[in-house]
Amino acid sequence: MYIDTHCHLNFPQFDADRAMVIGNAKKAGVKKFINPGVDLFSSRQAIELAQKHPKTIFAGVGFHPYEAQQLPNVNELYNLYKNYNRYIVAVGECGLDYHQYKGEEAAGKKTNQQRLFEEQLRLALKHNLPVIMHCRDAYEDFFDVLDSLPQIPKGVIHCFSGGRQDLRMAQARNFFVGIDGNVTYSKHLAMIIPHIPLSMLLLETDAPFLTPAPHRGQRNEPKYIPTIAKMIAELQGVPSAEVEHQTTTHALSLFGMV
Ligand SMILES: [Zn+2]
Ligand SMILES: [Zn+2]
């Protein structure tokens, strides 16, 4: 059994055939799904999906760093958690994404992202929830925000794109790293995967985005999780079944899914 630890099944790309997408994933051996939120609306949708598919879909509630300029209120996430905690397994996705920010004028925007990230980390710590973290072109500040906290929460750096040094930093903080379909074509990931201990790995699709080869150009779906596992197994020189077993065990324990 596989788990897709990060997919956006609530997104409109799945409105026409969501039940079939879930059914096809199950046929491929993908039995559980975590649907993180990116804002209040999608966090609510994630909870609704979890209510409709008990023990199968689990929700994350969070504000993506792209939301930071609207100065969202993290208390709203707490209100969701208060009322729907049995469907919620994580805070996220949250983090830092500087990909579109260049130059001096970006400084204020970066500060807003850092503040929003920190508030969500504190929420996770307070309620002993794992965090689903997003980090793009921002690893230095990312670890600075984490290290400024009284305690490091448990969690995963989803869609890991960092280098060897970032991997060591993640390892020192007991984080997991999520690997996606871009492992089938990214030269960078092919180089970094052999250095990631299997004990740190989680599988995710980030569907509808990041479709693996040879399906690039089409919508991504959780049914491609075994393709990602196979590629990791090849790069690490271990059996695919070992990747399946370890990543599923880690996902179940990190997110406490029952
Ligand atoms: Zn993300
Ligand atoms: Zn995502």
GROMACS .gro file of C-alpha atoms and ligand atoms in nm:
model
  260
    1MET     CA    1   0.000   0.000   0.000
    2TYR     CA    2   0.115   0.348  -0.089
    3ILE     CA    3   0.019   0.686   0.056
    4ASP     CA    4   0.013   1.010  -0.142
    5THR     CA    5   0.121   1.251   0.132
    6HIS     CA    6   0.057   1.567  -0.073
    7CYS     CA    7  -0.210   1.609  -0.339
    8HIS     CA    8  -0.465   1.881  -0.409
    9LEU     CA    9  -0.769   1.668  -0.486
   10ASN     CA   10  -0.991   1.963  -0.394
   11PHE     CA   11  -0.865   2.167  -0.691
   12PRO     CA   12  -1.106   2.238  -0.981
   13GLN     CA   13  -0.891   2.024  -1.214
   14PHE     CA   14  -1.061   1.726  -1.047
   15ASP     CA   15  -1.418   1.857  -1.035
   16ALA     CA   16  -1.536   1.652  -1.331
   17ASP     CA   17  -1.401   1.311  -1.227
   18ARG     CA   18  -1.276   1.325  -0.866
   19ALA     CA   19  -1.432   0.989  -0.766
   20MET     CA   20  -1.270   0.817  -1.064
   21VAL     CA   21  -0.931   0.971  -0.986
   22ILE     CA   22  -0.952   0.837  -0.630
   23GLY     CA   23  -1.073   0.497  -0.756
   24ASN     CA   24  -0.790   0.470  -1.011
   25ALA     CA   25  -0.533   0.559  -0.744
   26LYS     CA   26  -0.669   0.286  -0.517
   27LYS     CA   27  -0.645   0.036  -0.803
   28ALA     CA   28  -0.278   0.135  -0.836
   29GLY     CA   29  -0.225   0.063  -0.464
   30VAL     CA   30  -0.247   0.421  -0.337
   31LYS     CA   31  -0.490   0.386  -0.047
   32LYS     CA   32  -0.459   0.706   0.155
   33PHE     CA   33  -0.418   1.072   0.062
   34ILE     CA   34  -0.327   1.391   0.241
   35ASN     CA   35  -0.484   1.703   0.093
   36PRO     CA   36  -0.314   2.016   0.227
   37GLY     CA   37  -0.483   2.355   0.207
   38VAL     CA   38  -0.323   2.662   0.052
   39ASP     CA   39  -0.570   2.917   0.193
   40LEU     CA   40  -0.883   2.920   0.409
   41PHE     CA   41  -1.115   2.819   0.124
   42SER     CA   42  -0.909   2.519   0.015
   43SER     CA   43  -0.846   2.415   0.377
   44ARG     CA   44  -1.223   2.398   0.424
   45GLN     CA   45  -1.255   2.200   0.100
   46ALA     CA   46  -0.987   1.960   0.223
   47ILE     CA   47  -1.188   1.899   0.541
   48GLU     CA   48  -1.504   1.839   0.336
   49LEU     CA   49  -1.319   1.580   0.126
   50ALA     CA   50  -1.192   1.413   0.443
   51GLN     CA   51  -1.548   1.400   0.576
   52LYS     CA   52  -1.668   1.240   0.253
   53HIS     CA   53  -1.383   0.985   0.247
   54PRO     CA   54  -1.316   0.885   0.609
   55LYS     CA   55  -0.989   0.699   0.676
   56THR     CA   56  -0.891   0.763   0.313
   57ILE     CA   57  -0.848   1.138   0.265
   58PHE     CA   58  -0.696   1.348   0.544
   59ALA     CA   59  -0.677   1.726   0.555
   60GLY     CA   60  -0.401   1.976   0.615
   61VAL     CA   61  -0.501   2.332   0.701
   62GLY     CA   62  -0.264   2.608   0.605
   63PHE     CA   63  -0.172   2.924   0.420
   64HIS     CA   64   0.072   2.888   0.130
   65PRO     CA   65   0.347   3.153   0.125
   66TYR     CA   66   0.181   3.304  -0.184
   67GLU     CA   67  -0.100   3.414   0.052
   68ALA     CA   68   0.134   3.612   0.277
   69GLN     CA   69   0.078   3.953   0.113
   70GLN     CA   70  -0.294   3.935   0.205
   71LEU     CA   71  -0.188   3.906   0.572
   72PRO     CA   72  -0.418   3.611   0.647
   73ASN     CA   73  -0.529   3.541   1.003
   74VAL     CA   74  -0.383   3.216   1.136
   75ASN     CA   75  -0.652   3.208   1.407
   76GLU     CA   76  -0.890   3.102   1.131
   77LEU     CA   77  -0.688   2.781   1.096
   78TYR     CA   78  -0.720   2.726   1.468
   79ASN     CA   79  -1.097   2.768   1.440
   80LEU     CA   80  -1.104   2.495   1.176
   81TYR     CA   81  -0.886   2.273   1.390
   82LYS     CA   82  -1.106   2.329   1.694
   83ASN     CA   83  -1.417   2.214   1.509
   84TYR     CA   84  -1.281   1.946   1.277
   85ASN     CA   85  -0.969   1.810   1.442
   86ARG     CA   86  -1.047   1.446   1.367
   87TYR     CA   87  -1.016   1.514   0.994
   88ILE     CA   88  -0.701   1.725   1.021
   89VAL     CA   89  -0.358   1.560   1.039
   90ALA     CA   90  -0.127   1.855   0.972
   91VAL     CA   91  -0.073   2.228   0.949
   92GLY     CA   92   0.012   2.316   0.591
   93GLU     CA   93   0.111   2.373   0.345
   94CYS     CA   94   0.314   2.663   0.478
   95GLY     CA   95   0.665   2.792   0.429
   96LEU     CA   96   0.869   3.027   0.215
   97ASP     CA   97   0.875   3.074  -0.161
   98TYR     CA   98   1.103   3.347  -0.296
   99HIS     CA   99   1.096   3.223  -0.654
  100GLN     CA  100   0.921   3.534  -0.785
  101TYR     CA  101   1.099   3.779  -0.555
  102LYS     CA  102   1.409   3.955  -0.681
  103GLY     CA  103   1.592   4.263  -0.558
  104GLU     CA  104   1.546   4.511  -0.275
  105GLU     CA  105   1.171   4.567  -0.300
  106ALA     CA  106   1.122   4.198  -0.215
  107ALA     CA  107   1.241   4.244   0.143
  108GLY     CA  108   0.900   4.343   0.287
  109LYS     CA  109   0.728   4.059   0.104
  110LYS     CA  110   0.981   3.814   0.241
  111THR     CA  111   0.918   3.942   0.594
  112ASN     CA  112   0.544   3.883   0.549
  113GLN     CA  113   0.612   3.527   0.438
  114GLN     CA  114   0.840   3.463   0.734
  115ARG     CA  115   0.582   3.594   0.978
  116LEU     CA  116   0.304   3.381   0.831
  117PHE     CA  117   0.527   3.073   0.833
  118GLU     CA  118   0.630   3.129   1.194
  119GLU     CA  119   0.271   3.174   1.312
  120GLN     CA  120   0.174   2.844   1.154
  121LEU     CA  121   0.474   2.666   1.305
  122ARG     CA  122   0.369   2.793   1.646
  123LEU     CA  123   0.013   2.668   1.588
  124ALA     CA  124   0.151   2.325   1.498
  125LEU     CA  125   0.372   2.315   1.806
  126LYS     CA  126   0.089   2.421   2.035
  127HIS     CA  127  -0.134   2.137   1.913
  128ASN     CA  128   0.143   1.884   1.854
  129LEU     CA  129   0.065   1.861   1.482
  130PRO     CA  130   0.318   1.789   1.208
  131VAL     CA  131   0.380   2.062   0.950
  132ILE     CA  132   0.377   2.022   0.572
  133MET     CA  133   0.640   2.271   0.464
  134HIS     CA  134   0.695   2.432   0.125
  135CYS     CA  135   1.036   2.583   0.052
  136ARG     CA  136   1.152   2.724  -0.280
  137ASP     CA  137   1.464   2.935  -0.333
  138ALA     CA  138   1.458   3.025   0.038
  139TYR     CA  139   1.640   2.754   0.234
  140GLU     CA  140   1.858   2.989   0.440
  141ASP     CA  141   1.568   3.195   0.579
  142PHE     CA  142   1.357   2.881   0.605
  143PHE     CA  143   1.591   2.719   0.857
  144ASP     CA  144   1.642   3.055   1.034
  145VAL     CA  145   1.267   3.085   1.099
  146LEU     CA  146   1.256   2.726   1.228
  147ASP     CA  147   1.559   2.771   1.450
  148SER     CA  148   1.414   3.088   1.604
  149LEU     CA  149   1.139   2.878   1.766
  150PRO     CA  150   1.168   2.738   2.118
  151GLN     CA  151   1.125   2.391   1.968
  152ILE     CA  152   1.140   2.235   1.621
  153PRO     CA  153   0.807   2.083   1.515
  154LYS     CA  154   0.788   1.746   1.344
  155GLY     CA  155   0.720   1.763   0.974
  156VAL     CA  156   0.807   1.721   0.609
  157ILE     CA  157   0.974   1.949   0.357
  158HIS     CA  158   0.745   1.871   0.068
  159CYS     CA  159   0.865   1.865  -0.294
  160PHE     CA  160   1.225   1.874  -0.175
  161SER     CA  161   1.446   2.068  -0.415
  162GLY     CA  162   1.746   2.150  -0.196
  163GLY     CA  163   2.110   2.047  -0.215
  164ARG     CA  164   2.331   1.831   0.006
  165GLN     CA  165   2.369   2.104   0.270
  166ASP     CA  166   1.990   2.161   0.289
  167LEU     CA  167   1.947   1.786   0.325
  168ARG     CA  168   2.190   1.779   0.618
  169MET     CA  169   2.003   2.070   0.780
  170ALA     CA  170   1.673   1.883   0.734
  171GLN     CA  171   1.822   1.563   0.873
  172ALA     CA  172   1.959   1.742   1.181
  173ARG     CA  173   1.605   1.862   1.255
  174ASN     CA  174   1.451   1.516   1.204
  175PHE     CA  175   1.244   1.629   0.907
  176PHE     CA  176   1.117   1.407   0.632
  177VAL     CA  177   1.151   1.510   0.269
  178GLY     CA  178   0.874   1.456   0.014
  179ILE     CA  179   0.970   1.345  -0.338
  180ASP     CA  180   0.746   1.405  -0.640
  181GLY     CA  181   0.710   1.307  -1.004
  182ASN     CA  182   0.984   1.546  -1.116
  183VAL     CA  183   1.227   1.280  -0.991
  184THR     CA  184   1.161   1.109  -1.328
  185TYR     CA  185   1.327   1.390  -1.524
  186SER     CA  186   1.518   1.622  -1.287
  187LYS     CA  187   1.896   1.586  -1.310
  188HIS     CA  188   1.929   1.762  -0.976
  189LEU     CA  189   1.701   1.512  -0.801
  190ALA     CA  190   1.876   1.218  -0.967
  191MET     CA  191   2.198   1.348  -0.813
  192ILE     CA  192   2.054   1.412  -0.464
  193ILE     CA  193   1.827   1.105  -0.418
  194PRO     CA  194   2.112   0.856  -0.355
  195HIS     CA  195   2.216   1.073  -0.057
  196ILE     CA  196   1.871   1.073   0.108
  197PRO     CA  197   1.834   0.795   0.366
  198LEU     CA  198   1.519   0.589   0.301
  199SER     CA  199   1.426   0.658   0.663
  200MET     CA  200   1.371   1.026   0.565
  201LEU     CA  201   1.158   0.976   0.255
  202LEU     CA  202   0.791   1.033   0.188
  203LEU     CA  203   0.612   0.994  -0.146
  204GLU     CA  204   0.382   1.262  -0.288
  205THR     CA  205   0.246   1.372  -0.626
  206ASP     CA  206   0.145   1.737  -0.565
  207ALA     CA  207  -0.132   1.652  -0.814
  208PRO     CA  208  -0.260   1.814  -1.034
  209PHE     CA  209   0.094   1.952  -1.079
  210LEU     CA  210   0.437   1.793  -1.140
  211THR     CA  211   0.329   1.505  -1.364
  212PRO     CA  212   0.599   1.237  -1.397
  213ALA     CA  213   0.748   1.122  -1.727
  214PRO     CA  214   0.619   0.982  -1.962
  215HIS     CA  215   0.290   1.160  -1.888
  216ARG     CA  216   0.421   1.518  -1.878
  217GLY     CA  217   0.182   1.771  -2.027
  218GLN     CA  218  -0.119   1.586  -1.882
  219ARG     CA  219  -0.284   1.637  -1.544
  220ASN     CA  220  -0.103   1.467  -1.258
  221GLU     CA  221  -0.289   1.212  -1.043
  222PRO     CA  222  -0.215   1.015  -0.725
  223LYS     CA  223  -0.217   0.692  -0.928
  224TYR     CA  224   0.139   0.779  -1.037
  225ILE     CA  225   0.284   0.732  -0.687
  226PRO     CA  226   0.422   0.384  -0.779
  227THR     CA  227   0.610   0.545  -1.073
  228ILE     CA  228   0.783   0.779  -0.826
  229ALA     CA  229   0.864   0.488  -0.591
  230LYS     CA  230   1.012   0.290  -0.880
  231MET     CA  231   1.238   0.575  -0.985
  232ILE     CA  232   1.362   0.628  -0.627
  233ALA     CA  233   1.426   0.254  -0.596
  234GLU     CA  234   1.634   0.260  -0.916
  235LEU     CA  235   1.836   0.562  -0.803
  236GLN     CA  236   1.900   0.407  -0.462
  237GLY     CA  237   1.957   0.053  -0.582
  238VAL     CA  238   1.693  -0.096  -0.352
  239PRO     CA  239   1.377  -0.297  -0.430
  240SER     CA  240   1.065  -0.092  -0.505
  241ALA     CA  241   0.880  -0.286  -0.232
  242GLU     CA  242   1.128  -0.150   0.023
  243VAL     CA  243   1.054   0.210  -0.082
  244GLU     CA  244   0.682   0.133  -0.061
  245HIS     CA  245   0.708  -0.025   0.284
  246GLN     CA  246   0.932   0.241   0.438
  247THR     CA  247   0.754   0.548   0.300
  248THR     CA  248   0.413   0.413   0.402
  249THR     CA  249   0.534   0.333   0.753
  250HIS     CA  250   0.680   0.684   0.790
  251ALA     CA  251   0.369   0.856   0.658
  252LEU     CA  252   0.142   0.664   0.894
  253SER     CA  253   0.358   0.746   1.193
  254LEU     CA  254   0.427   1.113   1.111
  255PHE     CA  255   0.064   1.200   1.042
  256GLY     CA  256  -0.092   0.949   1.284
  257MET     CA  257  -0.341   0.836   1.019
  258VAL     CA  258  -0.585   0.570   1.134
  259ZN      ZN  259   0.400   2.339  -0.222
  260ZN      ZN  260   0.110   2.159  -0.283
   0.00000   0.00000   0.00000
